[in-house]
Amino acid sequence: MHYATIKKTDVANGEGVRVSLFVSGCTHRCKGCFNSEAWDFSFGAPFTDAVAQEIEKALAPDYIAGLSLLGGEPMEPSNQRALLPFVERVRALYPNKNIWCYSGYTLDADLVKGGRAYTECTDRLLSCIDILVDGEFVEEKKDLNLRFRGSSNQRIIDMNQTRKADKIILWKE
């Protein structure tokens, strides 16, 4: 897997001050995408163990609320496989920090058994995620007043509550 960039003090992509990893590779190719250069799976630099350790170190300060995964597309099947060991390590190292993931895939259609992005890693990866922002960016539904998402079709899903209720529960600020 490659990554486009790392932001070590991001306040735009989840609640609080966060470390954000923008992975490379996306097959959605949404019209009006803010990060279209990251559609290419080989854009940026390789995601190595040294890069993972750099992110883990950046997550250490108390003022960092957690990790955000964006793209590109973190839930592309090949990216899921690369992210899973890293995200499980982050979860183990920082159990009190939260993990947000932004995906153009939808939880209830694409990330379930038989869905177009479902892999042998999907359930384990989703089990580490606290908040999933799902749905493709739709330029015609773009709304700059929305918090933590770009278009009104996108949902902010509380994954912990969703797992407990066994149905989609939207995040409440």
mmCIF file of C-alpha atoms in Angstrom:
data_model
loop_
_atom_site.group_PDB
_atom_site.id
_atom_site.type_symbol
_atom_site.label_atom_id
_atom_site.label_comp_id
_atom_site.label_asym_id
_atom_site.label_seq_id
_atom_site.Cartn_x
_atom_site.Cartn_y
_atom_site.Cartn_z
ATOM 1 C CA MET A 1 0.000 0.000 0.000
ATOM 2 C CA HIS A 2 1.059 3.576 -0.636
ATOM 3 C CA TYR A 3 -0.005 6.693 1.185
ATOM 4 C CA ALA A 4 -0.440 10.239 -0.060
ATOM 5 C CA THR A 5 0.175 12.177 3.144
ATOM 6 C CA ILE A 6 0.077 12.165 6.937
ATOM 7 C CA LYS A 7 -1.309 15.081 8.926
ATOM 8 C CA LYS A 8 -0.120 14.983 12.524
ATOM 9 C CA THR A 9 -2.457 17.699 13.851
ATOM 10 C CA ASP A 10 -5.653 17.522 11.827
ATOM 11 C CA VAL A 11 -8.862 19.137 13.118
ATOM 12 C CA ALA A 12 -11.008 18.715 9.985
ATOM 13 C CA ASN A 13 -11.387 14.943 9.711
ATOM 14 C CA GLY A 14 -12.985 13.876 12.955
ATOM 15 C CA GLU A 15 -13.596 15.137 16.439
ATOM 16 C CA GLY A 16 -10.667 16.734 18.286
ATOM 17 C CA VAL A 17 -7.052 16.952 17.185
ATOM 18 C CA ARG A 18 -6.168 13.885 15.181
ATOM 19 C CA VAL A 19 -3.451 12.164 13.222
ATOM 20 C CA SER A 20 -4.754 11.519 9.703
ATOM 21 C CA LEU A 21 -3.409 8.990 7.229
ATOM 22 C CA PHE A 22 -4.419 9.548 3.600
ATOM 23 C CA VAL A 23 -3.937 6.258 1.789
ATOM 24 C CA SER A 24 -3.492 5.967 -1.965
ATOM 25 C CA GLY A 25 -5.789 4.120 -4.310
ATOM 26 C CA CYS A 26 -9.446 4.663 -5.061
ATOM 27 C CA THR A 27 -11.701 3.171 -7.711
ATOM 28 C CA HIS A 28 -14.710 5.446 -6.987
ATOM 29 C CA ARG A 29 -13.280 8.438 -8.885
ATOM 30 C CA CYS A 30 -15.970 10.786 -7.534
ATOM 31 C CA LYS A 31 -16.606 13.907 -9.608
ATOM 32 C CA GLY A 32 -15.219 16.897 -7.682
ATOM 33 C CA CYS A 33 -13.007 14.794 -5.399
ATOM 34 C CA PHE A 34 -10.708 16.977 -3.279
ATOM 35 C CA ASN A 35 -7.910 14.403 -3.430
ATOM 36 C CA SER A 36 -8.037 12.973 -6.957
ATOM 37 C CA GLU A 37 -4.250 12.556 -7.167
ATOM 38 C CA ALA A 38 -4.643 9.796 -4.556
ATOM 39 C CA TRP A 39 -6.825 7.697 -6.899
ATOM 40 C CA ASP A 40 -3.593 6.143 -8.188
ATOM 41 C CA PHE A 41 -2.643 3.161 -6.009
ATOM 42 C CA SER A 42 1.064 3.968 -6.393
ATOM 43 C CA PHE A 43 0.775 7.703 -5.632
ATOM 44 C CA GLY A 44 2.950 8.972 -2.794
ATOM 45 C CA ALA A 45 5.263 6.728 -0.824
ATOM 46 C CA PRO A 46 5.154 3.128 0.366
ATOM 47 C CA PHE A 47 3.489 2.547 3.727
ATOM 48 C CA THR A 48 6.354 0.899 5.571
ATOM 49 C CA ASP A 49 6.745 -0.225 9.176
ATOM 50 C CA ALA A 50 8.820 2.916 9.793
ATOM 51 C CA VAL A 51 5.887 5.054 8.576
ATOM 52 C CA ALA A 52 3.495 3.097 10.816
ATOM 53 C CA GLN A 53 5.812 3.682 13.791
ATOM 54 C CA GLU A 54 5.977 7.414 12.966
ATOM 55 C CA ILE A 55 2.168 7.586 13.101
ATOM 56 C CA GLU A 56 2.050 5.561 16.319
ATOM 57 C CA LYS A 57 4.501 8.002 17.923
ATOM 58 C CA ALA A 58 2.461 10.989 16.681
ATOM 59 C CA LEU A 59 -0.628 9.507 18.381
ATOM 60 C CA ALA A 60 1.058 9.431 21.822
ATOM 61 C CA PRO A 61 0.370 12.971 23.165
ATOM 62 C CA ASP A 62 -2.702 13.329 25.389
ATOM 63 C CA TYR A 63 -4.115 16.125 23.214
ATOM 64 C CA ILE A 64 -4.412 13.765 20.213
ATOM 65 C CA ALA A 65 -7.956 12.321 20.186
ATOM 66 C CA GLY A 66 -7.265 9.590 17.680
ATOM 67 C CA LEU A 67 -6.517 8.391 14.179
ATOM 68 C CA SER A 68 -8.426 9.165 10.968
ATOM 69 C CA LEU A 69 -8.104 7.015 7.845
ATOM 70 C CA LEU A 70 -8.904 8.713 4.544
ATOM 71 C CA GLY A 71 -7.848 8.517 0.974
ATOM 72 C CA GLY A 72 -7.847 7.583 -1.643
ATOM 73 C CA GLU A 73 -10.001 4.825 -0.186
ATOM 74 C CA PRO A 74 -9.026 2.945 2.982
ATOM 75 C CA MET A 75 -11.649 0.257 2.333
ATOM 76 C CA GLU A 76 -10.364 -0.728 -1.111
ATOM 77 C CA PRO A 77 -9.727 -4.469 -0.686
ATOM 78 C CA SER A 78 -5.939 -4.213 -1.082
ATOM 79 C CA ASN A 79 -5.810 -1.287 1.350
ATOM 80 C CA GLN A 80 -7.867 -3.183 3.931
ATOM 81 C CA ARG A 81 -5.310 -5.969 3.925
ATOM 82 C CA ALA A 82 -2.438 -3.535 4.434
ATOM 83 C CA LEU A 83 -4.221 -1.421 7.053
ATOM 84 C CA LEU A 84 -5.540 -4.222 9.247
ATOM 85 C CA PRO A 85 -2.319 -5.075 11.164
ATOM 86 C CA PHE A 86 -1.521 -1.373 11.614
ATOM 87 C CA VAL A 87 -5.007 -0.459 12.855
ATOM 88 C CA GLU A 88 -5.082 -3.438 15.231
ATOM 89 C CA ARG A 89 -1.714 -2.314 16.631
ATOM 90 C CA VAL A 90 -2.986 1.274 17.066
ATOM 91 C CA ARG A 91 -6.099 -0.049 18.840
ATOM 92 C CA ALA A 92 -3.922 -2.126 21.203
ATOM 93 C CA LEU A 93 -1.450 0.712 21.885
ATOM 94 C CA TYR A 94 -4.094 3.406 22.368
ATOM 95 C CA PRO A 95 -7.347 1.793 23.568
ATOM 96 C CA ASN A 96 -8.710 5.165 24.751
ATOM 97 C CA LYS A 97 -8.206 6.937 21.422
ATOM 98 C CA ASN A 98 -10.806 6.672 18.685
ATOM 99 C CA ILE A 99 -10.433 5.666 15.066
ATOM 100 C CA TRP A 100 -12.421 7.345 12.280
ATOM 101 C CA CYS A 101 -12.533 5.980 8.741
ATOM 102 C CA TYR A 102 -13.809 7.754 5.628
ATOM 103 C CA SER A 103 -15.040 5.454 2.879
ATOM 104 C CA GLY A 104 -16.963 5.860 -0.341
ATOM 105 C CA TYR A 105 -18.242 2.338 0.230
ATOM 106 C CA THR A 106 -21.447 1.984 2.236
ATOM 107 C CA LEU A 107 -21.523 -0.126 5.367
ATOM 108 C CA ASP A 108 -24.779 -1.953 4.688
ATOM 109 C CA ALA A 109 -24.276 -2.659 0.977
ATOM 110 C CA ASP A 110 -20.572 -2.766 0.135
ATOM 111 C CA LEU A 111 -18.857 -3.770 3.390
ATOM 112 C CA VAL A 112 -21.032 -6.784 4.238
ATOM 113 C CA LYS A 113 -20.597 -10.392 3.143
ATOM 114 C CA GLY A 114 -21.190 -10.481 -0.602
ATOM 115 C CA GLY A 115 -20.597 -6.726 -0.921
ATOM 116 C CA ARG A 116 -18.252 -5.374 -3.560
ATOM 117 C CA ALA A 117 -15.545 -4.336 -1.058
ATOM 118 C CA TYR A 118 -15.935 -7.190 1.430
ATOM 119 C CA THR A 119 -12.773 -9.216 2.100
ATOM 120 C CA GLU A 120 -11.512 -11.653 4.673
ATOM 121 C CA CYS A 121 -10.247 -8.573 6.583
ATOM 122 C CA THR A 122 -13.330 -6.361 6.519
ATOM 123 C CA ASP A 123 -15.034 -7.494 9.725
ATOM 124 C CA ARG A 124 -11.830 -7.287 11.777
ATOM 125 C CA LEU A 125 -10.985 -3.869 10.356
ATOM 126 C CA LEU A 126 -14.495 -2.549 11.010
ATOM 127 C CA SER A 127 -14.307 -3.910 14.573
ATOM 128 C CA CYS A 128 -11.440 -1.461 15.224
ATOM 129 C CA ILE A 129 -13.278 1.572 13.840
ATOM 130 C CA ASP A 130 -15.318 3.825 16.137
ATOM 131 C CA ILE A 131 -16.763 6.150 13.491
ATOM 132 C CA LEU A 132 -17.326 5.331 9.813
ATOM 133 C CA VAL A 133 -18.168 8.120 7.408
ATOM 134 C CA ASP A 134 -19.617 6.214 4.471
ATOM 135 C CA GLY A 135 -20.883 6.936 0.975
ATOM 136 C CA GLU A 136 -19.292 8.383 -2.120
ATOM 137 C CA PHE A 137 -18.811 12.135 -2.410
ATOM 138 C CA VAL A 138 -21.578 13.493 -4.668
ATOM 139 C CA GLU A 139 -20.697 16.908 -6.045
ATOM 140 C CA GLU A 140 -24.358 17.843 -6.583
ATOM 141 C CA LYS A 141 -24.969 17.214 -2.865
ATOM 142 C CA LYS A 142 -21.871 19.101 -1.694
ATOM 143 C CA ASP A 143 -22.562 21.207 1.391
ATOM 144 C CA LEU A 144 -19.795 23.216 3.037
ATOM 145 C CA ASN A 145 -21.927 23.559 6.188
ATOM 146 C CA LEU A 146 -21.782 19.832 6.931
ATOM 147 C CA ARG A 147 -19.456 18.774 9.706
ATOM 148 C CA PHE A 148 -16.959 15.994 8.953
ATOM 149 C CA ARG A 149 -18.344 15.125 5.510
ATOM 150 C CA GLY A 150 -18.498 16.669 2.064
ATOM 151 C CA SER A 151 -21.931 15.785 0.694
ATOM 152 C CA SER A 152 -25.347 15.295 2.277
ATOM 153 C CA ASN A 153 -25.670 11.649 1.186
ATOM 154 C CA GLN A 154 -22.733 10.650 3.375
ATOM 155 C CA ARG A 155 -23.476 9.200 6.808
ATOM 156 C CA ILE A 156 -21.494 9.461 10.031
ATOM 157 C CA ILE A 157 -22.017 6.071 11.651
ATOM 158 C CA ASP A 158 -21.301 5.309 15.309
ATOM 159 C CA MET A 159 -19.813 1.863 14.835
ATOM 160 C CA ASN A 160 -19.771 0.989 18.552
ATOM 161 C CA GLN A 161 -23.506 1.675 18.867
ATOM 162 C CA THR A 162 -24.154 -0.002 15.507
ATOM 163 C CA ARG A 163 -22.453 -3.189 16.680
ATOM 164 C CA LYS A 164 -24.470 -3.181 19.938
ATOM 165 C CA ALA A 165 -27.815 -2.533 18.232
ATOM 166 C CA ASP A 166 -27.096 -4.697 15.172
ATOM 167 C CA LYS A 167 -28.460 -1.867 13.016
ATOM 168 C CA ILE A 168 -26.962 1.386 11.739
ATOM 169 C CA ILE A 169 -26.865 4.083 14.404
ATOM 170 C CA LEU A 170 -25.788 7.536 13.276
ATOM 171 C CA TRP A 171 -23.250 9.473 15.326
ATOM 172 C CA LYS A 172 -24.607 12.220 17.534
ATOM 173 C CA GLU A 173 -22.328 15.176 18.223
#
